[in-house]
Short mmCIF file of C-alpha atoms in Angstrom, two decimals:
data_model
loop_
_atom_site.label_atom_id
_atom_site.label_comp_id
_atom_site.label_asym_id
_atom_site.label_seq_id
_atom_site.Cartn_x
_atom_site.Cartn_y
_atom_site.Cartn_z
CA UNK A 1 4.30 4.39 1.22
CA UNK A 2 4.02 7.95 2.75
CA UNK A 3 1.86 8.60 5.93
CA UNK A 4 1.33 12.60 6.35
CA UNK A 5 -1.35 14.98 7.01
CA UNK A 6 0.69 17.62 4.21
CA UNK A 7 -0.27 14.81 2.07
CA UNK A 8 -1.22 17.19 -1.47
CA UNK A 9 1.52 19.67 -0.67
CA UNK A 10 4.23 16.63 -1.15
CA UNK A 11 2.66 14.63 -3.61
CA UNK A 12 2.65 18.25 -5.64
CA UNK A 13 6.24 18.82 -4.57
CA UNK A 14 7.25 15.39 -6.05
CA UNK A 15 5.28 15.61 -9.21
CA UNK A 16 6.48 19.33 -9.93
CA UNK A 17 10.46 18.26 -9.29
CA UNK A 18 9.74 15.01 -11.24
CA UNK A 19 7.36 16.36 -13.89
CA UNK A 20 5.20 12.63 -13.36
CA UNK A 21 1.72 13.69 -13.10
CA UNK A 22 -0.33 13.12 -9.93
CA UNK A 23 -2.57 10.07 -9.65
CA UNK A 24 -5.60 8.80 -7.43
CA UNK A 25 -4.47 5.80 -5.53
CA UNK A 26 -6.96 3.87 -3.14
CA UNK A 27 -10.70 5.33 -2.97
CA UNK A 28 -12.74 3.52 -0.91
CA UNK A 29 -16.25 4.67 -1.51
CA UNK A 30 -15.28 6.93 -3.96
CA UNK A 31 -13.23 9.27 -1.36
CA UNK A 32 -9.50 9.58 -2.46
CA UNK A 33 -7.41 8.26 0.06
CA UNK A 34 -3.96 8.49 -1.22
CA UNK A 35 -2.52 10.07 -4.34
CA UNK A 36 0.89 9.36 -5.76
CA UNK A 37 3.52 9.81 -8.34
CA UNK A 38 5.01 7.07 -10.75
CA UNK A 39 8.30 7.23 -12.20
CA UNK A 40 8.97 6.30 -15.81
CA UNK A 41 10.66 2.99 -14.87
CA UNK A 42 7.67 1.85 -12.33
CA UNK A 43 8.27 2.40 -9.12
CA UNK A 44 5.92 4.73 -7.47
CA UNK A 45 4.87 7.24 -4.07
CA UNK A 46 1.58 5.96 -2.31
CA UNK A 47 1.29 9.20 -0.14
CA UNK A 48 -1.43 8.83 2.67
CA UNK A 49 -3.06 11.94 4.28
CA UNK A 50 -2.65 10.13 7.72
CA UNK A 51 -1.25 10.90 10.77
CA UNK A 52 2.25 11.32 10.04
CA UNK A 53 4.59 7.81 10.42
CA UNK A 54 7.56 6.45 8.83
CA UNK A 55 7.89 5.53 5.42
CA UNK A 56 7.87 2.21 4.69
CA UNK A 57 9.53 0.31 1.38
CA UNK A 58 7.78 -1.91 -0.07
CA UNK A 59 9.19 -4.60 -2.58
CA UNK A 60 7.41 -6.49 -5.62
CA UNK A 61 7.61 -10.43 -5.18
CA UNK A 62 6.42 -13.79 -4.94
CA UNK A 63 5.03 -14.06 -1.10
CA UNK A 64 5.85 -17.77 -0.91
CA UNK A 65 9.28 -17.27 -1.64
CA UNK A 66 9.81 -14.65 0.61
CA UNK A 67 7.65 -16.81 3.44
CA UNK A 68 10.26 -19.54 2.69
CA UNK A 69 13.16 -17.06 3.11
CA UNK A 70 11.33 -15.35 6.28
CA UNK A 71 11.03 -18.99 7.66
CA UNK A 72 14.18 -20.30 7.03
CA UNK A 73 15.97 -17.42 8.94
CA UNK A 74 13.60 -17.06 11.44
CA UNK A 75 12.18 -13.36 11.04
CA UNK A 76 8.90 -12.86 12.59
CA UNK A 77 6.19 -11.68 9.79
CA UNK A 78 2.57 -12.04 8.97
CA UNK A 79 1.29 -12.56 5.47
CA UNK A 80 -2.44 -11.50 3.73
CA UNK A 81 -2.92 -13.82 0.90
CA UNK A 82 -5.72 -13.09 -1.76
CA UNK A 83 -6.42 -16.45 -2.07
CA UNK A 84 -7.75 -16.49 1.32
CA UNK A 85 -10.08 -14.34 0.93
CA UNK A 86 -13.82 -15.56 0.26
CA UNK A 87 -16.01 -12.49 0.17
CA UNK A 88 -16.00 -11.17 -2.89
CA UNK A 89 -16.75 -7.79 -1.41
CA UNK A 90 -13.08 -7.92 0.76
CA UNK A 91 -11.52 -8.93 -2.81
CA UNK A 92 -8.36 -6.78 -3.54
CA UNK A 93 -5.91 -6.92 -6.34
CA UNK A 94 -2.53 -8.17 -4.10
CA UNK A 95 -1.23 -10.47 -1.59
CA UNK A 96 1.35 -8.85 1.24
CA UNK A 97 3.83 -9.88 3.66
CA UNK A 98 4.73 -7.06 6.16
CA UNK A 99 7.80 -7.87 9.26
CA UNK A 100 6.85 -7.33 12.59
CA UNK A 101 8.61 -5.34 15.03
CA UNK A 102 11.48 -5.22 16.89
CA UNK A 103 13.57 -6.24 13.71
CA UNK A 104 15.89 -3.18 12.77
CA UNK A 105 15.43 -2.09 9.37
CA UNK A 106 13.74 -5.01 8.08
CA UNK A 107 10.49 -3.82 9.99
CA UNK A 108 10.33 -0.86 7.80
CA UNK A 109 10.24 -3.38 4.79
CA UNK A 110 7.05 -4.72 3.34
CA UNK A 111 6.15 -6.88 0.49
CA UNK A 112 3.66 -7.15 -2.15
CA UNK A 113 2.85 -9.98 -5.31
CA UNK A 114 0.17 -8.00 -7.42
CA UNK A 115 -2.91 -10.15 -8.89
CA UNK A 116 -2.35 -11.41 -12.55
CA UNK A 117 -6.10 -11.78 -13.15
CA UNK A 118 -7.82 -8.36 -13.88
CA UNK A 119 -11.27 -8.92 -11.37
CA UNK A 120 -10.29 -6.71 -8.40
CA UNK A 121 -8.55 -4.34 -10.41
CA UNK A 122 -11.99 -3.03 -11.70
CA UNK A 123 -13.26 -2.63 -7.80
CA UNK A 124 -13.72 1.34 -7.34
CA UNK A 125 -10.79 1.46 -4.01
CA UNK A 126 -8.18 -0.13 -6.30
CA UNK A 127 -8.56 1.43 -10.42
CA UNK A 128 -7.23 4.69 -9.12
CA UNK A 129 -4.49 5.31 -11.88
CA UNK A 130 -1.69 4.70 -9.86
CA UNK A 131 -1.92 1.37 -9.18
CA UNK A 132 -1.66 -0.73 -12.31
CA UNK A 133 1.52 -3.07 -12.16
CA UNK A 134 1.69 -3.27 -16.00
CA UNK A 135 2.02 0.68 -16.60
CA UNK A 136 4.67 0.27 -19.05
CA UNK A 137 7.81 2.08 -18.95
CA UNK A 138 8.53 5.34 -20.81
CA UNK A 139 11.52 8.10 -21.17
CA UNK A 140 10.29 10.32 -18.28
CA UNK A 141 12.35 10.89 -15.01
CA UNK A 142 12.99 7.62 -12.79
CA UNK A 143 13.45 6.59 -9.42
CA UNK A 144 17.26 6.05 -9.22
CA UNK A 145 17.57 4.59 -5.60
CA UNK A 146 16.10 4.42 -2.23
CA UNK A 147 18.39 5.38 0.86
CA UNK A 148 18.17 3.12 4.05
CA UNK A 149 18.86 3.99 7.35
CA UNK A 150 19.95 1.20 9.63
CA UNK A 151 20.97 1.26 13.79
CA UNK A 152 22.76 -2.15 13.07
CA UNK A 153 24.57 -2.01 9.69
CA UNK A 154 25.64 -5.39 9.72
CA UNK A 155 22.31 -6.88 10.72
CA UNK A 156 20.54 -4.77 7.72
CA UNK A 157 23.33 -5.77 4.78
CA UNK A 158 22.61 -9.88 5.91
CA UNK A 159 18.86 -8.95 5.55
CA UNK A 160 18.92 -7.04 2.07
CA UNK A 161 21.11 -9.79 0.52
CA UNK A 162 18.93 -12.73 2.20
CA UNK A 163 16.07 -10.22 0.42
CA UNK A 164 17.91 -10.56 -3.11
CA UNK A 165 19.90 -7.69 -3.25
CA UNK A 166 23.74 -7.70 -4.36
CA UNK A 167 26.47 -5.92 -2.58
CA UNK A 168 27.48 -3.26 -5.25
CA UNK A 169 30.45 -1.45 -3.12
CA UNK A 170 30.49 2.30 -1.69
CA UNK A 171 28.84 5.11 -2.81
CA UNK A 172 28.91 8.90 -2.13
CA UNK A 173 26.85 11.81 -2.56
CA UNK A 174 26.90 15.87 -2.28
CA UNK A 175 23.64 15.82 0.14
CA UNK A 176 23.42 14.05 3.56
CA UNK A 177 23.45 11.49 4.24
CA UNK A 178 27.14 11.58 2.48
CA UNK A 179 27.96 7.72 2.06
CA UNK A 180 26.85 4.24 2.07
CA UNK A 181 26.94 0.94 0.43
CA UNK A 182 24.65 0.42 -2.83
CA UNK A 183 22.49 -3.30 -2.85
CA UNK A 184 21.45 -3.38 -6.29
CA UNK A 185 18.22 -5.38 -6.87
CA UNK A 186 16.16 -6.69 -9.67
CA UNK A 187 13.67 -3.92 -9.77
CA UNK A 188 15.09 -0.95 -7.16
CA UNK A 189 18.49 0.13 -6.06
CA UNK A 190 19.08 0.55 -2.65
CA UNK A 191 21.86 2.44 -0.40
CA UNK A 192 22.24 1.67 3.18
CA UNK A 193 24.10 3.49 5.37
CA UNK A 194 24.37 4.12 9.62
CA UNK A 195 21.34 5.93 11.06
CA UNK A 196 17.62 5.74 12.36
CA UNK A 197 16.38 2.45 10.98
CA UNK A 198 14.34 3.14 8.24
CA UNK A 199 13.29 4.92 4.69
CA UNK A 200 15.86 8.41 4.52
CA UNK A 201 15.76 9.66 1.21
CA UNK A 202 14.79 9.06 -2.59
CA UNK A 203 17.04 9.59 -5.62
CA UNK A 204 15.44 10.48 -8.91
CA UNK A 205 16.28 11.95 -12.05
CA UNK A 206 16.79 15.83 -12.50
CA UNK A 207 18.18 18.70 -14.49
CA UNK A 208 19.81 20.49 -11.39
CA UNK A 209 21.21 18.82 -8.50
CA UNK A 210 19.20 19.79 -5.61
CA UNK A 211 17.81 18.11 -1.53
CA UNK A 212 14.50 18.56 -0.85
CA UNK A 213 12.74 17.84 2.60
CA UNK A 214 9.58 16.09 1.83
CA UNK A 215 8.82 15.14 5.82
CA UNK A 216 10.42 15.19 9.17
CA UNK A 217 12.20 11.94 8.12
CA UNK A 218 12.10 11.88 4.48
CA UNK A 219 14.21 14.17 1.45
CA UNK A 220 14.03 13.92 -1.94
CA UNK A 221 17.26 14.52 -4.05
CA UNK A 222 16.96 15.33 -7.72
CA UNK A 223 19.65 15.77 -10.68
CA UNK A 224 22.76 13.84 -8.67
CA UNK A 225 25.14 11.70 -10.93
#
C-alpha cells in the first residue's frame, strides 16, 4: 500500500512499465480512493492519493495463526476481525492484523485473511476491480520480489522467518540497493538488506533492465535477471 498525493502519475508509471492495466480500488460513496495495478501472478499496488507516508507490505494469511505467532513471541499488534463486526453497514470483505510501533521493520508489515463468502464483496467501497482475491493468474508481467530495508538486520531475518519465510542465501543486483539476503515465501519473495526500516523497492518483470523512482522512498526496477 502506497500513500502519495502524485497518486495517478505513479499508478500510470507502474501500469505503463508493467503493461497491467489500472484499476479502481476502494470507493467509498462512489469517490475513487485508491487505484492500483495487479501483476499476473496476484500480487498487487493499492496506491492512495494521501499525504505522502511509507509503504507498507502487506501479507495474505490466516489472522489467528499469525495472532498465535504475534503472541507467542511477544510483538505488540492489534487485530480487526470481520466477525466482529455487527452492522451490516461497517461490513467489509477482510480481517487485518497491523504491528504497532517501535518494532523495526516488522511495523512496516501488515496482514490481511480476505472473506471467502461473496456478501461484502458486492458493497460499492470494496468491488472496485482491484480487489478480488480469486483474480486468477495469467502470462502477463509479475511481481518478482519486494526489497526490505531494515536498521537491525538480525532482528528483521528472526521476524520474516517467525513470519514463514525461508532463508534463500545472498542476492545481488545492478541498481541500489546492490545486495541482500532473499526470504522466499509462499506467495511473495522478499530481499532484506541494511537500511531505513521499511518497503525500498519492487522487482517486476521487464524487457529492458531499468530503476525507476516511484516516491521519495520507493523505486521500481523492471527487466533484472
Amino acid at each position: 500500500m502506497i500513500r502519495t498525493p502524485g497518486r495517478d502519475a505513479l499508478v500510470e508509471t507502474v501500469s505503463r512499465l508493467s503493461a497491467r492495466p489500472v484499476l479502481d480500488g476502494y470507493r467509498p460513496g462512489g469517490e475513487v480512493v485508491s487505484r492500483g495495478v495487479r501483476f499476473a501472478n496476484g500480487p498487487f499496488l493499492d496506491i492512495f492519493a494521501q499525504e505522502a507516508g511509507a509503504p507498507a507490505l502487506i501479507l495474505q494469511g490466516p489472522i489467528a495463526t499469525l495472532e498465535a505467532v504475534a503472541t507467542e513471541r511477544d510483538w505488540g499488534f492489534r487485530s480487526y476481525r470481520r466477525e466482529a463486526i455487527t452492522d451490516p453497514a461497517q461490513d467489509q470483505p477482510w480481517s487485518m492484523l497491523m504491528f504497532r510501533r517501535g518494532q523495526g521493520l516488522l511495523t512496516q508489515i501488515s496482514a490481511i485473511e480476505y472473506a471467502t463468502d461473496p456478501a461484502p464483496w458486492a458493497l460499492p467501497a470494496f468491488s472496485g476491480p482491484l480487489y478480488p482475491p480469486d483474480t486468477p493468474p495469467d502470462p502477463g508481467v509479475r511481481l518478482r520480489r519486494v526489497w526490505l530495508g531494515a536498521q537491525d538486520v538480525n532482528r528483521a531475518a528472526a521476524d520474516l522467518m517467525a513470519l514463514g519465510f525461508v532463508v534463500a542465501g545472498p542476492v545481488a543486483s545492478d541498481f541500489a540497493p546492490r545486495a541482500g539476503t532473499l526470504f522466499r515465501g509462499s506467495r511473495a519473495d522478499l530481499v532484506l538488506f541494511p537500511g531505513p526500516d521499511g518497503v525500498a523497492r519492487i522487482d517486476i518483470d521487464g524487457r529492458e533492465p531499468q530503476r525507476v523512482e516511484l516516491t521519495a522512498d520507493l523505486a521500481l526496477v523492471c527487466g533484472e535477471a
